[in-house]
CSV table of C-alpha atoms in Angstrom, one decimal:
chain,number,residue,atom,x,y,z
E,12,MET,CA,5.0,-15.1,-1.5
E,13,LYS,CA,4.1,-13.4,-4.5
E,14,THR,CA,6.5,-13.2,-7.9
E,15,THR,CA,4.4,-10.7,-9.5
E,16,ASN,CA,3.0,-7.1,-8.0
E,17,HIS,CA,-0.3,-7.1,-7.2
E,18,HIS,CA,-3.2,-5.3,-6.1
E,19,SER,CA,-4.9,-6.8,-3.2
E,20,ALA,CA,-8.6,-6.4,-2.4
E,21,PRO,CA,-10.3,-4.8,1.0
E,22,LYS,CA,-10.4,-8.0,3.4
E,23,LYS,CA,-14.0,-9.4,4.0
E,24,ILE,CA,-15.1,-8.9,7.6
E,25,ASN,CA,-16.9,-11.7,9.9
E,26,THR,CA,-19.9,-10.3,10.4
E,27,ARG,CA,-22.2,-12.7,12.3
E,28,HIS,CA,-21.9,-11.4,15.7
E,29,LEU,CA,-23.2,-7.8,14.6
E,30,SER,CA,-26.4,-6.3,15.6
E,31,HIS,CA,-28.1,-3.3,14.3
E,32,ARG,CA,-31.9,-2.4,13.7
E,33,TRP,CA,-30.4,-1.9,10.0
E,34,GLY,CA,-28.3,-5.2,8.7
E,35,VAL,CA,-24.7,-5.0,7.9
E,36,ASP,CA,-25.8,-7.1,4.7
E,37,ASN,CA,-28.3,-4.9,3.9
E,38,ILE,CA,-25.7,-2.3,3.7
E,39,LEU,CA,-23.2,-4.8,1.7
E,40,GLY,CA,-25.8,-5.3,-0.3
E,41,MET,CA,-25.6,-1.7,-1.9
E,42,LEU,CA,-22.3,-2.6,-3.1
E,43,SER,CA,-24.3,-4.0,-6.4
E,44,PHE,CA,-25.7,-0.6,-6.9
E,45,GLY,CA,-22.5,0.8,-7.3
E,46,VAL,CA,-21.5,2.2,-4.0
E,47,ALA,CA,-17.4,1.4,-3.1
E,48,VAL,CA,-16.6,0.6,-0.1
E,49,VAL,CA,-13.4,0.4,1.6
E,50,PHE,CA,-12.4,-1.1,4.9
E,51,LEU,CA,-10.1,1.4,6.9
E,52,GLY,CA,-6.4,-0.4,5.4
E,53,SER,CA,-5.6,2.1,3.0
E,54,CYS,CA,-4.5,6.2,3.5
E,55,SER,CA,-4.3,8.8,1.1
E,56,LEU,CA,-1.8,11.6,1.9
E,57,LEU,CA,-1.4,14.3,-0.9
E,58,PRO,CA,1.8,15.4,-1.4
E,59,ALA,CA,2.7,19.1,0.3
E,60,LYS,CA,4.4,21.9,-1.5
E,61,ASN,CA,7.6,22.6,-1.1
E,62,PHE,CA,9.3,25.8,0.5
E,63,GLU,CA,10.6,26.6,-3.2
E,64,ALA,CA,6.7,26.0,-4.7
E,65,ARG,CA,5.6,28.0,-1.9
E,66,GLN,CA,8.0,31.1,-3.2
E,67,ASN,CA,7.6,30.5,-6.7
E,68,GLU,CA,3.7,31.3,-5.5
E,69,THR,CA,4.2,34.5,-3.5
E,70,GLN,CA,6.9,35.6,-6.4
E,71,ALA,CA,4.1,35.3,-8.9
E,72,GLN,CA,1.3,36.8,-7.3
E,73,LYS,CA,3.8,40.1,-6.6
E,74,THR,CA,4.3,40.2,-10.7
E,75,ILE,CA,1.8,40.3,-13.1
E,76,GLU,CA,2.7,39.9,-16.7
E,77,PRO,CA,0.2,40.2,-19.6
E,78,ASN,CA,1.8,37.4,-21.2
E,79,PRO,CA,3.1,35.3,-18.1
E,80,ALA,CA,5.7,31.9,-19.7
E,81,ILE,CA,5.1,28.4,-18.3
E,82,VAL,CA,7.7,27.4,-16.1
E,83,PRO,CA,9.0,24.0,-16.5
E,84,PRO,CA,10.0,22.3,-13.0
E,85,PRO,CA,13.5,22.4,-11.7
E,86,ILE,CA,14.3,19.2,-12.7
E,87,PHE,CA,14.1,20.1,-16.8
E,88,SER,CA,15.5,24.1,-16.0
E,89,SER,CA,19.1,22.1,-13.9
E,90,SER,CA,19.4,19.4,-16.5
E,91,GLY,CA,20.4,20.1,-20.3
E,92,ASP,CA,21.8,16.7,-21.5
E,93,PRO,CA,19.5,14.6,-23.5
E,94,ASN,CA,21.7,11.9,-22.2
E,95,PHE,CA,21.2,12.2,-18.5
E,96,VAL,CA,19.7,8.7,-18.7
E,97,VAL,CA,23.1,7.2,-19.6
E,98,LYS,CA,24.7,9.2,-17.1
E,99,VAL,CA,22.5,9.0,-14.3
E,100,VAL,CA,22.3,4.5,-15.0
E,101,GLN,CA,26.3,4.9,-14.9
E,102,GLN,CA,26.1,6.7,-11.3
E,103,VAL,CA,23.5,4.4,-9.8
E,104,GLY,CA,23.4,1.5,-11.5
E,105,PRO,CA,26.2,-0.2,-9.5
E,106,ALA,CA,23.6,0.3,-5.9
E,107,VAL,CA,21.0,-1.3,-7.4
E,108,VAL,CA,20.6,-5.1,-6.5
E,109,ARG,CA,18.2,-9.2,-7.6
E,110,ILE,CA,16.4,-10.3,-5.0
E,111,ASP,CA,15.5,-13.8,-5.6
E,112,SER,CA,13.7,-15.8,-3.1
E,113,SER,CA,11.4,-19.2,-2.8
E,114,ARG,CA,9.5,-20.5,0.1
E,115,THR,CA,8.7,-24.4,0.9
E,116,ILE,CA,4.6,-24.9,0.8
E,117,THR,CA,3.2,-27.4,2.7
E,118,SER,CA,0.6,-28.8,1.8
E,119,ARG,CA,-2.8,-32.0,3.4
E,120,VAL,CA,-2.9,-34.6,1.0
E,121,PRO,CA,-6.3,-35.4,0.3
E,122,ASP,CA,-8.1,-38.0,2.2
E,123,GLU,CA,-9.4,-39.7,-0.7
E,124,PHE,CA,-5.2,-40.4,-2.0
E,125,ASN,CA,-4.6,-41.7,1.4
E,126,SER,CA,-8.0,-44.3,1.1
E,127,ASP,CA,-7.5,-45.3,-2.2
E,128,PRO,CA,-7.0,-49.0,-2.6
E,129,PHE,CA,-4.9,-48.1,-5.7
E,130,PHE,CA,-2.8,-45.8,-4.4
E,131,ARG,CA,-2.2,-47.8,-0.8
E,132,ARG,CA,-1.7,-50.6,-2.9
E,133,PHE,CA,2.0,-48.9,-3.9
E,134,PHE,CA,2.4,-47.0,-0.8
E,135,GLY,CA,0.9,-49.6,1.9
E,136,GLU,CA,0.2,-47.6,5.0
E,137,GLY,CA,2.2,-45.3,4.8
E,138,THR,CA,1.1,-43.0,2.2
E,139,PRO,CA,2.3,-39.7,3.0
E,140,GLN,CA,0.0,-37.7,4.9
E,141,THR,CA,1.2,-34.3,3.6
E,142,ARG,CA,3.7,-32.6,0.3
E,143,GLN,CA,5.9,-30.4,-0.5
E,144,ARG,CA,6.2,-27.9,-3.0
E,145,VAL,CA,8.8,-24.8,-3.6
E,146,GLU,CA,7.6,-21.8,-4.9
E,147,ARG,CA,10.2,-19.2,-6.6
E,148,GLY,CA,10.2,-15.5,-7.6
E,149,SER,CA,12.6,-12.6,-8.1
E,150,GLY,CA,12.6,-9.0,-8.0
E,151,SER,CA,14.6,-6.1,-7.1
E,152,GLY,CA,15.8,-3.9,-4.4
E,153,PHE,CA,18.6,-1.0,-3.8
E,154,ILE,CA,21.3,-0.6,-1.3
E,155,ILE,CA,20.6,2.3,1.5
E,156,ASN,CA,23.9,1.5,3.6
E,157,SER,CA,27.3,0.9,2.0
E,158,SER,CA,27.0,-1.7,5.3
E,159,GLY,CA,24.5,-4.0,3.8
E,160,GLN,CA,20.9,-2.5,4.4
E,161,ILE,CA,18.5,-3.4,1.3
E,162,VAL,CA,14.7,-2.0,1.0
E,163,THR,CA,12.4,-3.8,-1.4
E,164,ASN,CA,8.9,-4.7,-1.5
E,165,SER,CA,7.5,-7.0,0.7
E,166,HIS,CA,5.6,-9.5,-1.0
E,167,VAL,CA,9.2,-10.2,-3.0
E,168,VAL,CA,10.4,-12.0,0.3
E,169,ASP,CA,6.9,-12.5,1.9
E,170,GLY,CA,7.4,-15.8,3.8
E,171,ALA,CA,10.9,-17.1,2.3
E,172,ASP,CA,12.6,-19.6,3.6
E,173,ARG,CA,16.0,-18.1,1.7
E,174,VAL,CA,16.6,-15.3,0.2
E,175,THR,CA,20.1,-14.6,-2.4
E,176,VAL,CA,20.9,-11.1,-3.2
E,177,THR,CA,22.6,-10.6,-6.2
E,178,LEU,CA,24.7,-7.2,-6.8
E,179,LYS,CA,25.5,-5.7,-10.6
E,180,ASP,CA,28.9,-7.0,-10.3
E,181,GLY,CA,27.9,-10.3,-10.5
E,182,ARG,CA,28.6,-11.0,-6.4
E,183,THR,CA,25.5,-12.8,-5.0
E,184,PHE,CA,24.7,-13.0,-1.1
E,185,ASP,CA,22.6,-14.6,1.2
E,186,GLY,CA,20.0,-11.8,2.6
E,187,LYS,CA,18.5,-12.0,5.7
E,188,VAL,CA,15.3,-10.4,6.1
E,189,LEU,CA,15.6,-7.8,8.7
E,190,GLY,CA,11.2,-6.8,9.2
E,191,GLU,CA,8.4,-6.6,6.8
E,192,ASP,CA,5.9,-4.0,6.7
E,193,PRO,CA,2.2,-5.9,4.4
E,194,VAL,CA,0.4,-2.9,4.9
E,195,THR,CA,3.0,-0.5,3.2
E,196,ASP,CA,4.6,-3.5,0.8
E,197,VAL,CA,8.2,-2.1,1.8
E,198,ALA,CA,10.7,-4.8,3.6
E,199,THR,CA,14.7,-4.7,4.5
E,200,ILE,CA,17.0,-7.2,4.1
E,201,LYS,CA,20.6,-7.1,5.1
E,202,ILE,CA,23.8,-9.3,3.6
E,203,ASN,CA,27.5,-9.2,5.2
E,204,ALA,CA,29.3,-6.7,2.8
E,205,ASN,CA,30.9,-3.7,3.2
E,206,ASN,CA,31.6,-0.8,1.3
E,207,LEU,CA,28.6,-0.7,-1.4
E,208,PRO,CA,28.1,1.9,-3.6
E,209,THR,CA,24.4,3.7,-2.4
E,210,LEU,CA,21.8,5.6,-3.9
E,211,SER,CA,21.0,9.0,-2.7
E,212,VAL,CA,17.8,10.3,-1.3
E,213,GLY,CA,15.5,12.8,-3.4
E,214,ASN,CA,12.3,14.7,-1.1
E,215,SER,CA,9.2,12.3,-3.4
E,216,ASP,CA,7.2,15.8,-1.5
E,217,ALA,CA,8.2,18.0,-3.6
E,218,LEU,CA,7.5,15.3,-7.1
E,219,GLN,CA,5.9,17.7,-9.6
E,220,PRO,CA,3.5,15.7,-12.2
E,221,GLY,CA,6.1,15.9,-15.2
E,222,GLU,CA,9.3,15.3,-14.5
E,223,ALA,CA,11.3,12.8,-15.5
E,224,VAL,CA,12.2,9.8,-14.0
E,225,ILE,CA,14.5,6.7,-14.8
E,226,ALA,CA,13.8,3.1,-13.7
E,227,ILE,CA,15.8,0.3,-12.8
E,228,GLY,CA,15.2,-3.1,-12.1
E,229,ASN,CA,15.2,-6.5,-13.5
E,230,PRO,CA,11.3,-7.5,-14.7
E,231,LEU,CA,10.5,-10.7,-16.1
E,232,GLY,CA,14.3,-12.2,-15.2
E,233,LEU,CA,16.6,-9.2,-17.4
E,234,ASN,CA,18.3,-8.0,-15.0
E,235,ASN,CA,19.4,-4.2,-14.9
E,236,THR,CA,16.5,-3.7,-17.5
E,237,VAL,CA,16.3,0.5,-17.8
E,238,THR,CA,13.4,2.0,-18.6
E,239,SER,CA,12.3,6.0,-18.5
E,240,GLY,CA,9.3,8.1,-18.7
E,241,ILE,CA,7.8,11.1,-16.5
E,242,ILE,CA,6.0,11.1,-13.5
E,243,SER,CA,1.8,10.7,-15.0
E,244,ALA,CA,0.8,11.9,-11.4
E,245,THR,CA,1.0,11.9,-7.5
E,246,GLY,CA,-1.1,11.6,-4.8
E,247,ARG,CA,-2.7,8.6,-5.3
E,248,SER,CA,-4.6,6.6,-3.0
E,249,SER,CA,-4.8,2.6,-2.1
E,250,SER,CA,-8.2,2.8,-3.0
E,251,ASP,CA,-7.7,4.9,-6.5
E,252,ILE,CA,-5.6,1.8,-7.9
E,253,GLY,CA,-7.6,-1.1,-5.8
E,254,ALA,CA,-5.2,-2.2,-3.3
E,255,SER,CA,-7.8,-0.9,-0.4
E,256,ASP,CA,-6.3,-3.2,2.1
E,257,LYS,CA,-2.4,-0.5,2.1
E,258,ARG,CA,-2.0,3.0,3.5
E,259,VAL,CA,0.1,4.0,1.0
E,260,ASP,CA,0.3,7.8,-1.4
E,261,TYR,CA,1.3,5.8,-4.7
E,262,ILE,CA,3.7,8.5,-7.3
E,263,GLN,CA,1.9,7.3,-10.7
E,264,THR,CA,4.8,7.1,-14.0
E,265,ASP,CA,4.7,5.4,-17.5
E,266,ALA,CA,8.1,4.2,-17.2
E,267,ALA,CA,7.7,0.7,-17.9
E,268,ILE,CA,7.0,-1.8,-15.0
E,269,ASN,CA,6.9,-5.2,-15.1
E,270,PRO,CA,7.2,-8.1,-12.8
E,271,GLY,CA,10.5,-8.2,-11.6
E,272,ASN,CA,11.0,-4.7,-11.4
E,273,SER,CA,9.0,-4.4,-7.6
E,274,GLY,CA,11.2,-3.1,-5.2
E,275,GLY,CA,13.8,-1.1,-7.2
E,276,PRO,CA,13.9,2.5,-7.0
E,277,LEU,CA,12.0,5.3,-9.5
E,278,LEU,CA,14.8,7.8,-9.9
E,279,ASN,CA,15.0,11.3,-11.1
E,280,ALA,CA,16.9,13.3,-13.6
E,281,ARG,CA,19.7,13.8,-10.9
E,282,GLY,CA,20.0,10.3,-9.7
E,283,GLN,CA,18.2,10.7,-7.0
E,284,VAL,CA,16.3,8.2,-5.7
E,285,ILE,CA,12.4,9.5,-5.2
E,286,ALA,CA,10.2,6.0,-5.3
E,287,MET,CA,10.0,2.3,-5.2
E,288,ASN,CA,8.3,0.7,-7.6
E,289,THR,CA,6.2,-1.4,-7.0
E,290,ALA,CA,2.7,-1.6,-9.0
E,291,ILE,CA,1.8,-2.6,-12.0
E,292,ILE,CA,-2.1,-2.6,-12.9
E,293,ARG,CA,-3.0,-6.1,-15.2
E,294,GLY,CA,-4.2,-5.0,-18.3
E,295,ALA,CA,-3.2,-1.1,-18.3
E,296,GLN,CA,-0.4,0.1,-20.4
E,297,GLY,CA,1.5,3.2,-19.2
E,298,LEU,CA,0.7,2.8,-15.8
E,299,GLY,CA,2.8,2.1,-13.0
E,300,PHE,CA,3.1,2.6,-9.5
E,301,ALA,CA,5.3,3.8,-7.1
E,302,ILE,CA,6.2,4.1,-2.6
E,303,PRO,CA,7.5,7.6,-2.5
E,304,ILE,CA,10.5,7.3,-1.0
E,305,ASN,CA,9.8,9.6,2.0
E,306,THR,CA,7.2,7.1,3.3
E,307,VAL,CA,9.8,4.1,2.5
E,308,GLN,CA,12.5,6.0,4.8
E,309,LYS,CA,10.4,6.2,7.6
E,310,ILE,CA,8.9,2.7,7.2
E,311,ALA,CA,12.1,1.0,6.8
E,312,GLN,CA,14.2,2.5,9.5
E,313,GLU,CA,11.4,1.1,12.0
E,314,LEU,CA,11.9,-2.3,10.2
E,315,ILE,CA,15.9,-1.6,10.9
E,316,ALA,CA,15.0,-1.0,14.6
E,317,THR,CA,12.2,-2.8,15.6
E,318,GLY,CA,11.8,-5.8,13.1
E,319,LYS,CA,8.3,-4.6,12.9
E,320,VAL,CA,6.0,-1.6,11.9
E,321,ASP,CA,2.2,-1.0,13.9
E,322,HIS,CA,0.0,0.7,12.6
E,323,PRO,CA,-3.3,2.9,14.3
E,324,TYR,CA,-6.3,0.3,13.8
E,325,LEU,CA,-10.4,1.4,14.8
E,326,GLY,CA,-12.1,-1.8,13.3
E,327,VAL,CA,-14.3,0.5,10.6
E,328,GLN,CA,-16.1,-0.6,6.9
E,329,MET,CA,-16.6,2.5,4.9
E,330,VAL,CA,-18.0,4.7,2.3
E,331,THR,CA,-18.4,8.3,1.5
E,332,LEU,CA,-21.5,9.6,1.3
E,333,THR,CA,-22.3,11.5,-1.4
E,334,PRO,CA,-25.8,12.5,-3.0
E,335,GLU,CA,-25.7,10.0,-5.3
E,336,ASN,CA,-24.7,7.2,-2.6
E,337,LYS,CA,-27.3,8.4,0.0
E,338,GLU,CA,-30.5,8.3,-3.0
E,339,ARG,CA,-28.8,4.1,-3.6
E,340,ILE,CA,-28.5,4.0,0.2
E,341,LYS,CA,-32.1,5.4,1.3
E,342,ASN,CA,-33.6,3.2,-2.0
E,343,VAL,CA,-32.4,0.3,-0.3
E,344,ALA,CA,-32.8,0.8,3.0
E,345,GLY,CA,-36.0,2.5,3.3
E,346,ASP,CA,-37.0,4.2,6.3
E,347,ARG,CA,-35.5,1.3,8.3
E,348,LEU,CA,-31.8,3.5,8.1
E,349,ASN,CA,-32.7,6.9,9.6
E,350,LEU,CA,-30.2,8.7,7.4
E,351,THR,CA,-30.2,12.8,7.9
E,352,ALA,CA,-26.6,13.7,7.0
E,353,ASP,CA,-26.0,14.9,3.3
E,354,ASP,CA,-22.2,14.0,3.4
E,355,GLY,CA,-19.4,12.7,5.7
E,356,VAL,CA,-18.1,9.1,6.3
E,357,LEU,CA,-20.9,6.4,6.8
E,358,LEU,CA,-20.0,3.6,8.7
E,359,VAL,CA,-21.4,0.3,7.2
E,360,GLU,CA,-19.6,-2.7,9.3
E,361,ILE,CA,-18.1,-2.5,12.8
E,362,VAL,CA,-15.7,-5.3,13.9
E,363,PRO,CA,-16.6,-6.7,16.3
E,364,ARG,CA,-14.6,-6.4,19.4
E,365,SER,CA,-12.4,-3.6,17.6
E,366,PRO,CA,-11.9,-0.6,18.7
E,367,ALA,CA,-14.3,1.0,17.1
E,368,SER,CA,-16.7,-1.5,18.8
E,369,VAL,CA,-15.7,-1.2,22.0
E,370,ALA,CA,-16.5,2.8,21.6
E,371,GLY,CA,-19.8,2.8,20.6
E,372,LEU,CA,-19.1,2.8,17.4
E,373,ARG,CA,-22.9,1.8,14.9
E,374,VAL,CA,-23.5,0.6,12.0
E,375,GLY,CA,-25.4,3.7,10.1
E,376,ASP,CA,-23.2,6.6,12.3
E,377,VAL,CA,-21.5,9.6,9.8
E,378,ILE,CA,-18.8,10.6,10.9
E,379,LYS,CA,-18.3,13.7,10.4
E,380,SER,CA,-14.8,15.0,12.2
E,381,ILE,CA,-11.8,13.5,13.5
E,382,ASN,CA,-9.7,14.6,16.1
E,383,ASN,CA,-11.8,18.2,15.6
E,384,GLN,CA,-10.7,18.2,11.6
E,385,PRO,CA,-13.5,18.0,9.8
E,386,VAL,CA,-13.5,15.1,7.7
E,387,THR,CA,-15.8,14.1,4.2
E,388,LYS,CA,-14.4,10.9,1.9
E,389,ILE,CA,-13.3,7.9,3.5
E,390,GLU,CA,-9.8,8.9,2.3
E,391,GLU,CA,-9.6,11.7,5.0
E,392,VAL,CA,-10.5,9.5,8.0
E,393,GLN,CA,-7.6,7.1,6.5
E,394,LYS,CA,-5.6,10.2,6.9
E,395,LEU,CA,-6.2,11.4,10.5
E,396,VAL,CA,-6.3,7.5,12.1
E,397,GLU,CA,-2.6,6.8,10.1
E,398,LYS,CA,-1.4,9.5,12.1
E,399,SER,CA,-2.7,9.3,15.1
E,400,LYS,CA,-1.0,7.2,18.7
E,401,ILE,CA,-2.0,3.5,19.3
E,402,GLY,CA,-3.5,2.9,22.7
E,403,THR,CA,-4.5,7.4,22.6
E,404,LYS,CA,-7.6,8.1,22.6
E,405,LEU,CA,-9.2,9.4,19.1
E,406,PRO,CA,-11.7,11.8,19.6
E,407,ILE,CA,-14.7,11.0,16.5
E,408,GLU,CA,-18.0,12.9,16.1
E,409,VAL,CA,-21.0,11.3,14.6
E,410,GLU,CA,-24.0,12.1,13.5
E,411,ARG,CA,-26.4,9.6,14.5
E,412,ASN,CA,-30.3,9.2,13.9
E,413,GLY,CA,-29.9,13.2,13.0
E,414,GLN,CA,-28.1,14.0,16.7
E,415,ILE,CA,-24.0,14.8,17.2
E,416,VAL,CA,-22.9,12.5,19.4
E,417,LYS,CA,-18.7,12.5,20.8
E,418,LEU,CA,-17.2,9.3,20.9
E,419,GLY,CA,-13.3,8.8,21.8
E,420,VAL,CA,-11.6,5.1,20.4
E,421,GLN,CA,-8.6,4.2,21.3
E,422,PRO,CA,-6.9,2.8,18.2
E,423,ALA,CA,-4.8,-1.0,18.7
E,424,PRO,CA,-2.6,-2.1,16.5
E,425,LEU,CA,-3.5,-3.4,13.5
E,426,PRO,CA,-4.2,-6.6,13.0
E,427,VAL,CA,-2.0,-8.0,9.5
E,428,ARG,CA,-3.7,-11.3,7.7
E,429,ARG,CA,-0.9,-13.2,5.8
E,430,GLU,CA,-1.8,-14.8,2.5
E,431,GLU,CA,-1.5,-18.5,2.7
């Protein structure tokens, strides 16, 4: 269980059983030349414009002004109170909770300990074979249902033996983890309580950079801490922030987020939760990331209903083919790889016995389209795969040795490997 925000690297795949006329090790070796390789474990979903935004664009096209005025986002137009943060905190603060978790780690005592005569003199032949330690961590969460349903980050409660939820009024409850989804870092908890305060939900697809936001949580163990700032950017892919094993499009904010803020709400000026705070980049200042609330809601509903979330999985590792990357690859591979495509997504590894392997995808293939939609970037592939259905064949068109090959891949549930 992790007690701080984290950014996972792509998982390493065993490639000993792969075969191709150009070895996988040669392709993966190109990483040292600056070619970024990403395992299919993250999804980039750019936020769509809302209906109001489209109307504004249409109206702007009809009315041409010599010096058009810059219209601020609606969030500022509707809030003329300089103390709006105070009102938001008073309104939503009681629905933000502290989450403490603990788990017992059992590890084997080294053989040297058991065989050492010094220790055997004291413990005899009954030297313990295992030893235990307790890991503790804390984070934040917020109430989504008056009957005690709470959402937080998966890494806050991952593997926990015990979860304790503390409300702002001081009441403490034992929490039951209803489900976790490490792929999106969302988890749900249930406490036995009724008539609890809840947060109203905004629309994370309609957010605009520059909007005011407020973060509430328990950073560094300091309960009920409030910070504020703006949305710095939207649509940050998992690979953008170094969390390539996740399938989330993050909201970036300059509101201060620290260890312990994980799982707490990011709110707009109207007090609506628009994201869940989740990540910081070590060494960076003014950079925090949050999971859009539309994603949180979707995952939470599945966790509450079934206790788990299945994500489509192909079993490939890939790199966006750019002119620079192609030149580097040709310099390393020479004539061992007949790479004729100028753009697309190059497959650099196929997981043995995976859906991609079964369907006949090969190292060196360049994906040109998925489900009849052209792709040129890994984020586009990830997005389309995440939208596909497990068990239903997904049409994929690749370029192989200068020829177009059409295949059908049947996605399987993504195997999730938890950290020990």
